[in-house]
XYZ file of C-alpha atoms in Angstrom:
578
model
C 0.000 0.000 0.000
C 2.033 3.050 -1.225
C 2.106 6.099 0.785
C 0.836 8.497 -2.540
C -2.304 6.501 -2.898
C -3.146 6.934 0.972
C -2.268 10.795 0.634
C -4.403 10.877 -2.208
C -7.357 8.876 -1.190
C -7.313 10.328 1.875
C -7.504 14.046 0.438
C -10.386 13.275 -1.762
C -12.783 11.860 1.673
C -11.715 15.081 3.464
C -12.397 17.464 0.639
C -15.474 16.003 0.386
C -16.498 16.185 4.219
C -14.810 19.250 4.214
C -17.203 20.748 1.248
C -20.504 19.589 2.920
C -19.242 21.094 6.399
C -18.613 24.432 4.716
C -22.087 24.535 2.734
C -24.152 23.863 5.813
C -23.118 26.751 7.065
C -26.427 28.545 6.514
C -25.923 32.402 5.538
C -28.492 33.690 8.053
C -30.930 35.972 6.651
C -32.617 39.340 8.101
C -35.719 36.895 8.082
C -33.879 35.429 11.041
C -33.911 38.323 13.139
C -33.740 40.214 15.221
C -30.379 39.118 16.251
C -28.880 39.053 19.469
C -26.445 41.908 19.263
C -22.740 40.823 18.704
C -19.356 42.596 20.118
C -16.055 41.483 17.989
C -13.549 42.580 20.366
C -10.965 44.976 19.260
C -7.566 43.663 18.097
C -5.194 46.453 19.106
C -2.555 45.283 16.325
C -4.940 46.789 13.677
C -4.284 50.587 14.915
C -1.049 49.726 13.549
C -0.483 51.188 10.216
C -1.996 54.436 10.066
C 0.349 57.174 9.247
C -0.361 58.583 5.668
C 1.871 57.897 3.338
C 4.302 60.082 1.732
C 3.599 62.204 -1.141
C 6.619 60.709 -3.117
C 5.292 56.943 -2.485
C 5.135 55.241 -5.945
C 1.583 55.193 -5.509
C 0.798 59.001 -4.850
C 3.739 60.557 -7.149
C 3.207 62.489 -10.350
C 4.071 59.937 -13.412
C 2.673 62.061 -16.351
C 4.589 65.476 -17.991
C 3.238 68.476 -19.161
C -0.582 68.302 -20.625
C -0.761 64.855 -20.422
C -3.584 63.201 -18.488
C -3.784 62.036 -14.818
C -5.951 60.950 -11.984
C -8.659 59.671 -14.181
C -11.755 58.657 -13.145
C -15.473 57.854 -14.432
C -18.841 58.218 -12.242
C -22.557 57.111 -13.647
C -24.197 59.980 -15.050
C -27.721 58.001 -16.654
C -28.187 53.922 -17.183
C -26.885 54.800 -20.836
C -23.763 57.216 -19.680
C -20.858 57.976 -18.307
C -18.604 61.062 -16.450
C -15.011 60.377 -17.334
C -12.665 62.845 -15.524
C -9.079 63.672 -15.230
C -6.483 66.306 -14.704
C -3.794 67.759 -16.255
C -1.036 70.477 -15.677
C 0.831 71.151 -13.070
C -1.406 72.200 -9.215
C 0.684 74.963 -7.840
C 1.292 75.687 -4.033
C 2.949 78.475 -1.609
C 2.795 82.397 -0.886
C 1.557 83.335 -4.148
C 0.142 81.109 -7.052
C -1.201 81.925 -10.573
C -3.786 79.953 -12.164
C -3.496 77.649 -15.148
C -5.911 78.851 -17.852
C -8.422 76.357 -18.506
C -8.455 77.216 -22.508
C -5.059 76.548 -23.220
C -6.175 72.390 -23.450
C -8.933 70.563 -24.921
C -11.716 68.357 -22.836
C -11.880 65.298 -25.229
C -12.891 61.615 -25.231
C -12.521 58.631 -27.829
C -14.249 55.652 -26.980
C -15.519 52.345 -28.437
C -16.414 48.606 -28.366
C -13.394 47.406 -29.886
C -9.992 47.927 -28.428
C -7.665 50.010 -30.300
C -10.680 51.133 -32.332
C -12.923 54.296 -31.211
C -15.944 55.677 -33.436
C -17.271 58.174 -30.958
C -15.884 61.233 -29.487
C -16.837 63.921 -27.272
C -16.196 67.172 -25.540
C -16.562 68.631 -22.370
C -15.688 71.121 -19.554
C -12.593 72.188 -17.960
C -12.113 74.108 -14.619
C -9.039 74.783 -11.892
C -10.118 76.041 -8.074
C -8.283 77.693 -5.467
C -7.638 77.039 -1.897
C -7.012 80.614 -0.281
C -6.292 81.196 2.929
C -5.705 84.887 4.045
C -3.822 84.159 6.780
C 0.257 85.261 6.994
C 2.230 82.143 6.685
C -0.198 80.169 5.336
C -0.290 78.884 1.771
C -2.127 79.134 -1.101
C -3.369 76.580 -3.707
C -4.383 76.477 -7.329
C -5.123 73.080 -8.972
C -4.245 71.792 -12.317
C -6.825 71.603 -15.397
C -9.877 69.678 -14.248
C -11.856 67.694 -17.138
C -14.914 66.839 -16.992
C -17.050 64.862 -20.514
C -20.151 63.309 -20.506
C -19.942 60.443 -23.209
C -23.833 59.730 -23.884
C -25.612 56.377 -26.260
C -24.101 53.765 -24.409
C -24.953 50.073 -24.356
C -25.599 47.841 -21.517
C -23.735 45.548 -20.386
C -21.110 46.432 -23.122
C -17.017 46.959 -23.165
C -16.115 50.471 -24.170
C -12.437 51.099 -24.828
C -11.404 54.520 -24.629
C -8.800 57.706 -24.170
C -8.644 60.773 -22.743
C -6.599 64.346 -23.739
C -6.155 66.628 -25.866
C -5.423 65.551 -29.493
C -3.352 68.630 -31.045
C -1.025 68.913 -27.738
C -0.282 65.156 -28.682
C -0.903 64.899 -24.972
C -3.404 62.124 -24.947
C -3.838 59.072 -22.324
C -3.124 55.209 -22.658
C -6.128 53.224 -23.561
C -8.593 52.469 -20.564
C -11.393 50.076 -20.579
C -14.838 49.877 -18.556
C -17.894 48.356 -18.736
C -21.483 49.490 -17.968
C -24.337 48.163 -16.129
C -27.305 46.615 -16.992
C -30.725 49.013 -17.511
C -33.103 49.619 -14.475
C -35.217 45.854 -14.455
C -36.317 43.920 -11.525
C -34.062 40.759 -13.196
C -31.082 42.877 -13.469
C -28.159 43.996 -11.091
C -24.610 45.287 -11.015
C -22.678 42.191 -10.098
C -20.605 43.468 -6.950
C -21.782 46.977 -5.591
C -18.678 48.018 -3.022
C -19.326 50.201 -0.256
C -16.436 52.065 1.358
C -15.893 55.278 3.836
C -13.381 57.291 5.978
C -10.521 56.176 3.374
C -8.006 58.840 3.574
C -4.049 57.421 2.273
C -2.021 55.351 4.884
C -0.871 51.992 4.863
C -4.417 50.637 5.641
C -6.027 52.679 3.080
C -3.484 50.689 0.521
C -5.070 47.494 2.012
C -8.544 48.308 1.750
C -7.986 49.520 -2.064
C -6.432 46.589 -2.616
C -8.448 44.066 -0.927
C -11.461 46.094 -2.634
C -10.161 45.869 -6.294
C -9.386 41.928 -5.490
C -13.357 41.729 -4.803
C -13.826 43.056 -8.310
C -17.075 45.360 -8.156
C -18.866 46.838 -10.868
C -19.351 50.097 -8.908
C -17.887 51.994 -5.654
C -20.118 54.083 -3.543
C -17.676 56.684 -1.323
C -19.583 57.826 1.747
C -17.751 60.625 2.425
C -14.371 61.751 4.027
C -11.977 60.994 0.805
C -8.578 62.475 1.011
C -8.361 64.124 5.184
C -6.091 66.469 3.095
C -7.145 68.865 6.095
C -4.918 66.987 9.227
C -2.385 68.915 7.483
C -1.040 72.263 7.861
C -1.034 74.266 3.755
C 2.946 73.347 3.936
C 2.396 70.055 4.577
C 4.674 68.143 6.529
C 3.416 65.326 8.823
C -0.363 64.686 9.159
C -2.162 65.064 12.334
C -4.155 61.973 13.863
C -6.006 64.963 16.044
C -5.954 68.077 13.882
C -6.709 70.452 16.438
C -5.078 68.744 19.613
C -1.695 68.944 17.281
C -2.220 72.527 15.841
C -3.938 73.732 18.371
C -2.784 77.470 17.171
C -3.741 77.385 13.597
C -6.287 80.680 12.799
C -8.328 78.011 10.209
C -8.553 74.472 9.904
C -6.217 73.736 7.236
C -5.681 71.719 4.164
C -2.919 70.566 2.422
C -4.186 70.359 -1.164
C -1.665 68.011 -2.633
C -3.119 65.536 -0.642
C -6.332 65.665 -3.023
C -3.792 64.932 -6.165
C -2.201 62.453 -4.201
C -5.679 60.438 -3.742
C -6.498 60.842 -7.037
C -3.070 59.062 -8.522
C -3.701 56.426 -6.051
C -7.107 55.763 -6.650
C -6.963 56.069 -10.560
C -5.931 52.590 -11.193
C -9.476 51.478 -10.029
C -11.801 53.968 -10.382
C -10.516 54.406 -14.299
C -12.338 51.414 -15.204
C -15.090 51.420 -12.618
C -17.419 54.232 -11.917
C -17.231 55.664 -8.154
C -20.205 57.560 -6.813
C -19.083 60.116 -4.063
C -21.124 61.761 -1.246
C -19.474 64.455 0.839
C -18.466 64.157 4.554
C -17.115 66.653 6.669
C -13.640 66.530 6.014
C -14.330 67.512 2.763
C -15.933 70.823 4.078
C -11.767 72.733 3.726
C -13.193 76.227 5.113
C -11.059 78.765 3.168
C -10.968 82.795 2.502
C -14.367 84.562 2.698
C -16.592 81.833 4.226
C -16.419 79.160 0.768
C -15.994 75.588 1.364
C -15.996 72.129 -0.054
C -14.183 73.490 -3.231
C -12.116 70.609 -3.646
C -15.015 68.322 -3.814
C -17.045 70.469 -5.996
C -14.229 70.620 -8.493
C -13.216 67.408 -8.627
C -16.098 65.233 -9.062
C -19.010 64.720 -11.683
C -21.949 63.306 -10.102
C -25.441 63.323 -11.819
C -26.987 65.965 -9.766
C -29.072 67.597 -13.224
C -29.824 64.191 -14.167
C -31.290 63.378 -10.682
C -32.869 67.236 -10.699
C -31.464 68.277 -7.829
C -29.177 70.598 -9.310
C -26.530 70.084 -6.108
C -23.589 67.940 -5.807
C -24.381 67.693 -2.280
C -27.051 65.205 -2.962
C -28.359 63.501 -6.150
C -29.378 59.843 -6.930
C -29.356 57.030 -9.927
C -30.261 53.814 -11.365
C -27.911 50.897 -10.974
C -29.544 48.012 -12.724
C -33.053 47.453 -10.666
C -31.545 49.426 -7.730
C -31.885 53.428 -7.037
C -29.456 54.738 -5.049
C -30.366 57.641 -3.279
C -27.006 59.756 -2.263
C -27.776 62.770 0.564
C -25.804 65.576 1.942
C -25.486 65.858 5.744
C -23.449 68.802 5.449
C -26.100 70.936 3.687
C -29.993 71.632 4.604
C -31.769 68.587 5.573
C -34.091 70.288 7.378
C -38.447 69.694 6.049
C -38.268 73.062 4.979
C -35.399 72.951 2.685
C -34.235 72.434 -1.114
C -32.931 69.162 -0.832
C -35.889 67.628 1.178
C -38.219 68.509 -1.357
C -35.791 67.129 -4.084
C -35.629 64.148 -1.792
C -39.872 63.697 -1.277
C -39.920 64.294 -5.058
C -37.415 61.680 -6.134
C -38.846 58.812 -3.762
C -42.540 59.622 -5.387
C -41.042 58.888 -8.771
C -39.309 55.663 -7.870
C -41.403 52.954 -9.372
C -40.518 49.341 -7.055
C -42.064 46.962 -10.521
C -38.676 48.838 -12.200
C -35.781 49.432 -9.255
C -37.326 47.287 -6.476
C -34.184 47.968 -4.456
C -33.859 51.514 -2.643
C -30.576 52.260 -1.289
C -29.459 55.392 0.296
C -25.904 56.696 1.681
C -24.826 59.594 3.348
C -21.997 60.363 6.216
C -22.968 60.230 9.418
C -24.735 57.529 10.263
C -28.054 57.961 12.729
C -28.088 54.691 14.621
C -24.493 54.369 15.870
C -23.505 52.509 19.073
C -19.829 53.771 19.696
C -18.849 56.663 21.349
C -17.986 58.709 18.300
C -20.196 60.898 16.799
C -22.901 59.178 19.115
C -26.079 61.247 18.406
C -24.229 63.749 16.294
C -26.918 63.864 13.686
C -30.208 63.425 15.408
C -31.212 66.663 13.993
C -31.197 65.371 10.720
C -32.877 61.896 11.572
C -35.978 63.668 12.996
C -36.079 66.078 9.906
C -35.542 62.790 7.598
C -36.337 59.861 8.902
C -40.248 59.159 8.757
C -39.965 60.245 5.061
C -37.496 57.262 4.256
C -39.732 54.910 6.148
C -42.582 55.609 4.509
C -41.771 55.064 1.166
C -39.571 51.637 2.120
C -35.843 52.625 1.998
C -34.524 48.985 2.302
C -30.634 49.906 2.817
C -28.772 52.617 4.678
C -25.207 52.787 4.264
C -23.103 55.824 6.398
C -19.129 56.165 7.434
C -17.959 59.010 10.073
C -17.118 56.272 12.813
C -14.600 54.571 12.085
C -15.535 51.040 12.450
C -17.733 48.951 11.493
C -21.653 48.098 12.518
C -24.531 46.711 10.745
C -27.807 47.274 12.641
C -30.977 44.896 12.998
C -33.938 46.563 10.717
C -35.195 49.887 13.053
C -37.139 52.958 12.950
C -38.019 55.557 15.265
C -34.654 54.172 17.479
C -37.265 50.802 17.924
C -37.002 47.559 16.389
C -39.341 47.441 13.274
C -39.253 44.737 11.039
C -39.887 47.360 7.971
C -37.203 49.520 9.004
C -34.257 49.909 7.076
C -30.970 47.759 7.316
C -28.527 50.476 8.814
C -24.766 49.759 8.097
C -21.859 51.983 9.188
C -18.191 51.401 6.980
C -16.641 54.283 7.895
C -13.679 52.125 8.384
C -11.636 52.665 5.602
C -8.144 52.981 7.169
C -7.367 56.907 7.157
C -5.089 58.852 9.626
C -7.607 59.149 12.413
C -7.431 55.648 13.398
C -10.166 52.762 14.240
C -12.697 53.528 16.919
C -12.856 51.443 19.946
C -14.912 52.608 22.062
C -18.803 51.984 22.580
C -20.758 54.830 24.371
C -22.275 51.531 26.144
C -19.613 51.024 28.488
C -18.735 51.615 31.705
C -16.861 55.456 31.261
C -17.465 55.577 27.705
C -20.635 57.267 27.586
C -20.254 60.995 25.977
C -21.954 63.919 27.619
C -24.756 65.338 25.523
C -22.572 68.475 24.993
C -20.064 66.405 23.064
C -20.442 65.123 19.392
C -21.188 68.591 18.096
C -22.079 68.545 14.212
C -20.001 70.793 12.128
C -23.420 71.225 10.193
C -26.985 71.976 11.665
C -27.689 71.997 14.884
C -27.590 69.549 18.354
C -30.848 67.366 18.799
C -29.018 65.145 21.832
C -32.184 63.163 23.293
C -32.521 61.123 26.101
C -34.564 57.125 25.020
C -38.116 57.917 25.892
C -38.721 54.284 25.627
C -37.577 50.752 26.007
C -34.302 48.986 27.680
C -32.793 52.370 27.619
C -35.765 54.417 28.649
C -35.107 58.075 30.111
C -31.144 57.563 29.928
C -28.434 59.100 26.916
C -26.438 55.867 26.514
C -27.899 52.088 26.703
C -26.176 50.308 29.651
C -25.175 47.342 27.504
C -24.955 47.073 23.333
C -28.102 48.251 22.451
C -31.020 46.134 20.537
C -31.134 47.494 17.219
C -26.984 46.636 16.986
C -26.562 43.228 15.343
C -22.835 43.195 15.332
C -20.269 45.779 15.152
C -16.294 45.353 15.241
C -13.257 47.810 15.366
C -11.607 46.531 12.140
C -10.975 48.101 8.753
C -12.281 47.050 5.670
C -15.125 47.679 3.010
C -18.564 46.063 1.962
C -19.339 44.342 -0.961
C -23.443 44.393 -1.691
C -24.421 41.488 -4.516
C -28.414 42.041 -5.167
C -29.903 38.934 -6.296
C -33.261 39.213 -7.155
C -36.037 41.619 -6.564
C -36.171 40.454 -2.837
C -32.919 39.422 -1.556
C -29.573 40.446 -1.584
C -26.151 39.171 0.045
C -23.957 41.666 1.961
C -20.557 40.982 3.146
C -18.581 42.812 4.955
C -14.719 42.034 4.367
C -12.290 42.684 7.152
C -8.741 43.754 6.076
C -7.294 40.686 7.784
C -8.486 38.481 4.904
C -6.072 39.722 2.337
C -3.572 38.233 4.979
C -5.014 35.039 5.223
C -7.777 35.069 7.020
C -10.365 33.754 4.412
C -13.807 34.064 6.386
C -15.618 37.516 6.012
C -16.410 39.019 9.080
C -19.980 39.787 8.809
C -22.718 38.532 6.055
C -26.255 37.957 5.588
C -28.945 38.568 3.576
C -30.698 40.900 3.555
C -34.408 40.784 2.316
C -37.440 42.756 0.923
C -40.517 41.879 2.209
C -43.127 43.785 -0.103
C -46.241 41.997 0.699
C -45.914 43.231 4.250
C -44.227 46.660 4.649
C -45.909 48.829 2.218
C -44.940 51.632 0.106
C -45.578 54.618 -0.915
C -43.884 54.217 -3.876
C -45.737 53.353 -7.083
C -46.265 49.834 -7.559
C -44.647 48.659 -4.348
C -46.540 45.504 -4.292
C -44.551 43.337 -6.690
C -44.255 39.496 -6.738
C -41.708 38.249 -4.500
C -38.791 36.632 -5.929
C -37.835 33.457 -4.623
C -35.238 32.706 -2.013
C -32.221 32.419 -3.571
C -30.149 28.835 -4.063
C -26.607 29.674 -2.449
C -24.489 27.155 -2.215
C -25.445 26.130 1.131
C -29.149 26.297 0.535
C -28.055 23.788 -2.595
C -26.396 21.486 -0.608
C -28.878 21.349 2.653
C -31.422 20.942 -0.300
C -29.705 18.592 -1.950
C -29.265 16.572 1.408
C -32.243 13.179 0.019
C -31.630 9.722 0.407
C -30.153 9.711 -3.331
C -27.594 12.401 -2.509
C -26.366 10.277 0.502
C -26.728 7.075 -1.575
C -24.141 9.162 -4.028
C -21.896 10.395 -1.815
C -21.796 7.067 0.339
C -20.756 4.960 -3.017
C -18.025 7.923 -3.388
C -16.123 7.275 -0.364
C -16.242 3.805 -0.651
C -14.810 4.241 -4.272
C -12.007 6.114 -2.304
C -11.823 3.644 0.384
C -11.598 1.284 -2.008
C -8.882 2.822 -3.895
C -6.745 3.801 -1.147
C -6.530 -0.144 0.366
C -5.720 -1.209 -3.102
């Protein structure tokens, strides 16, 4: 009996034990809940790792001369097109700065199904922005040539091939490829929707991009905080951790612009070929001379804000396949009275559910939030927004802000509901500022209701009125509607089945080391026929559960199957005593 056929007999009986193990491991479903709320301790190895890195790292350094393009990057503008984006020229930094002149370079895009080969073309916009600060010492910014080209007629689910520049500089971009999504239908979905916040550009950040572009999605949603170009003083240097505990003298809260080129070199190598959809969060707010703000943002990034009607790059939504994602700004008025509340009460009437059956919204802060950061920061806006949500069926929430990570049971009104949206926090991207450990739950760790002060809108602190927590600030344990939270970095990855049921995963950083299990997934599931809508045509057939590979095997699990897999291992028996 030689050793190889006992190795190899052997291996076959364990991989398949080892397969039927693994697929009985039910994926729980929201169905299932409410859970019993889940602490992942804190690993304090994972704080390691987060000073940015330096501006002449291979992956933030200029590469391109001249006129020639950089930093490129697309966004959805309808189902049938596309924002590409990039820069070019040199940004320009200290005392005194002179703009680039916008005119001096074409805004143009070749594109096309066939590598190599491009039959359309089109023109767009071009813009710089400065970052003024009238304050002695400080610098000044002006940016380099910002593009900006709608390409329009599209096909779904279709290859283009295409390049960027400007064609009589001869300063024109390698060839890029992307590939859009399917059109709004209840049978059709982006294959991987990932879901990432609080990035910023330390060694972390590098982890999360990379363990994000490993996960191949077909589109990124950015909930805010990009770049936290502003933990730096205008002449750079070393980035602060605690901007205001380090430069506790500064007359402004300062930005180091570069930072914003930086991100973009580092993030172009994705977000060329896949569309990113941005939302603002409050490090993106870069306060400068005579009261403007957010400039960097605005510049930078096409979003389909006239497509959506709002008109604002603060807030503006699309179709992905049969999902509409609804994108707010916390950082601008939310209140009933406002612009964007009215956009928002508009937009929700016009969603039809037998079309885009999935309604997902984003913003920064999150609402329901169990750690001690930002805990209650933006009630105000939950009272002003909330109800609205819930009444026409919002099935997903997705915030950042604290950095870690928390995925809530379904909940409305701060009560368990089961037709209350699925809350998820991933503000744990990996920037400067750290994880979050600490949960306003525990002993000490409860913050005063003076603390968490918004840097938008005003302070709507309340005390539980009823419940576990009734008439106190902070729950004395982890409270209900938190399912499971953890102090890790990472990102989400959302796959949308069918009309009714979609898979989220939540990836921890530690699996791109080894680690192969995610650290948090479920599905998560629409249940029409009992929370209604006002939406038009709310009440669509349910789709069926969907056959994962566990459901497949536990189904799969009849006296034939066994008689099969018994007459397997005795084959390998067999073999292995020959």
């Amino acid at each position: 009996m030689g050793k190889i056929k006992i190795s190899a007999g052997f291996r076959i009986i364990l991989f398949v034990l080892g397969f039927i193990l693994v697929a009985a491991q039910k994926i729980p479903t929201t169905l299932d809940g409410p859970f019993e709320p889940v602490t992942q301790r804190f690993d304090s190895s994972l704080r390691l790792g987060s000073d940015d890195l330096p501006m002449d790292h291979p992956r933030l350094k200029r590469n391109v001369t001249g006129m020639f393009p950089e930093q490129i990057a697309l966004a959805l503008s309808t189902p049938t097109s596309m924002w590409i984006s990039w820069i070019t020229g040199d940004a320009q930094i200290g005392l005194n700065v002179t703009a680039l002149d916008p005119s001096t370079v074409a805004s143009e895009v070749w594109y096309g199904k066939e590598s190599g080969k491009y039959t359309m073309n089109k023109t767009g916009v071009s813009l710089v922005y400065n970052q003024l600060y009238p304050y002695e010492g400080l610098w000044n910014y002006t940016s380099g040539i910002i593009h900006h080209v709608r390409i329009e007629g599209l096909e779904p689910e279709t290859k283009y091939y295409y390049k960027c520049g400007d064609s009589s500089l001869a300063a024109v971009s390698e060839e890029f490829v992307f590939e859009t999504l399917p059109l709004p239908s209840p049978n059709k979905y982006p294959p991987r929707i990932a879901v990432v916040g609080d990035l910023g550009l330390t060694s972390n950040s590098s982890t999360t991009i990379d363990h994000l572009t490993s996960n191949d999605p077909a589109i990124i949603l950015m909930v805010g905080d990009l770049t936290y170009a502003n933990q730096y003083l205008t002449t750079g240097g070393k980035g602060a951790s605690c901007f205001s505990c380090q430069f506790p003298d500064a007359p402004i809260r300062e930005t180091y612009q570069p930072r914003w080129d930086g991100w973009g070199r580092f993030m172009e190598p994705l977000i060329s070929r896949v569309p990113m959809m941005v939302v603002e969060g409050n490090h993106e707010i870069e306060p400068q001379a005579a009261g403007v703000t957010f400039k960097s943002y605005l510049s930078r990034f096409s979003v389909p804000s006239n497509e959506s009607g709002s008109n604002s790059n603060f807030y503006y939504s699309f179709d992905a396949g049969g999902a509409h994602f609804i994108m707010l700004g916390a950082y601008t008025d939310y209140n009933q009275t406002g612009i964007q509340y009215a956009w928002l009460k508009d937009d929700l009437h016009k969603i039809d559910r037998s079309v885009t059956p999935w309604v997902v919204a984003a913003w920064h802060p999150p609402w329901y939030n169990s750690y001690s950061s930002h805990y209650q920061e933006f009630e105000c806006m939950r009272l002003q927004m909330e109800e609205l949500l819930y009444q026409y069926g919002i099935d997903i929430v997705f915030s950042g802000h604290v950095h870690a990570y928390e995925r809530m049971n379904r909940v409305y009104n701060r009560t368990l509901d089961p037709c209350g949206p699925v809350y998820i926090t991933v503000g744990d991207g990996g920037n400067i500022e750290k994880v979050d450990v600490d949960h306003a739950d525990e002993p000490g760790k409860c913050p005063s209701p003076g603390d968490n002060v918004p840097e938008f809108g005003g302070v709507c602190h309340l005390n539980f009125s009823s419940g576990p927590a009734k008439g106190q600030f902070c729950w004395d344990r982890q409270p209900e509607w938190s399912a499971y939270r953890e102090s890790s970095f990472g990102h989400g990855i959302l796959e949308v089945v069918n009309s009714t049921h979609a898979l989220w995963t939540w990836h921890r950083n530690q699996e791109i080391y080894g680690l192969k299990s995610p650290g948090d997934q479920i599905y998560i599931v629409r249940q029409p026929q009992l929370c209604s809508s006002a939406s038009k045509h709310s009440q669509i057939t349910p789709s069926p559960s969907p056959k994962d590979a566990a459901t497949q095997v536990q189904a799969s699990l009849s006296p034939g199957f066994m008689f099969s897999l018994f007459s397997l291992i005795c084959f390998s028996l067999q073999w292995l005593l020959t």
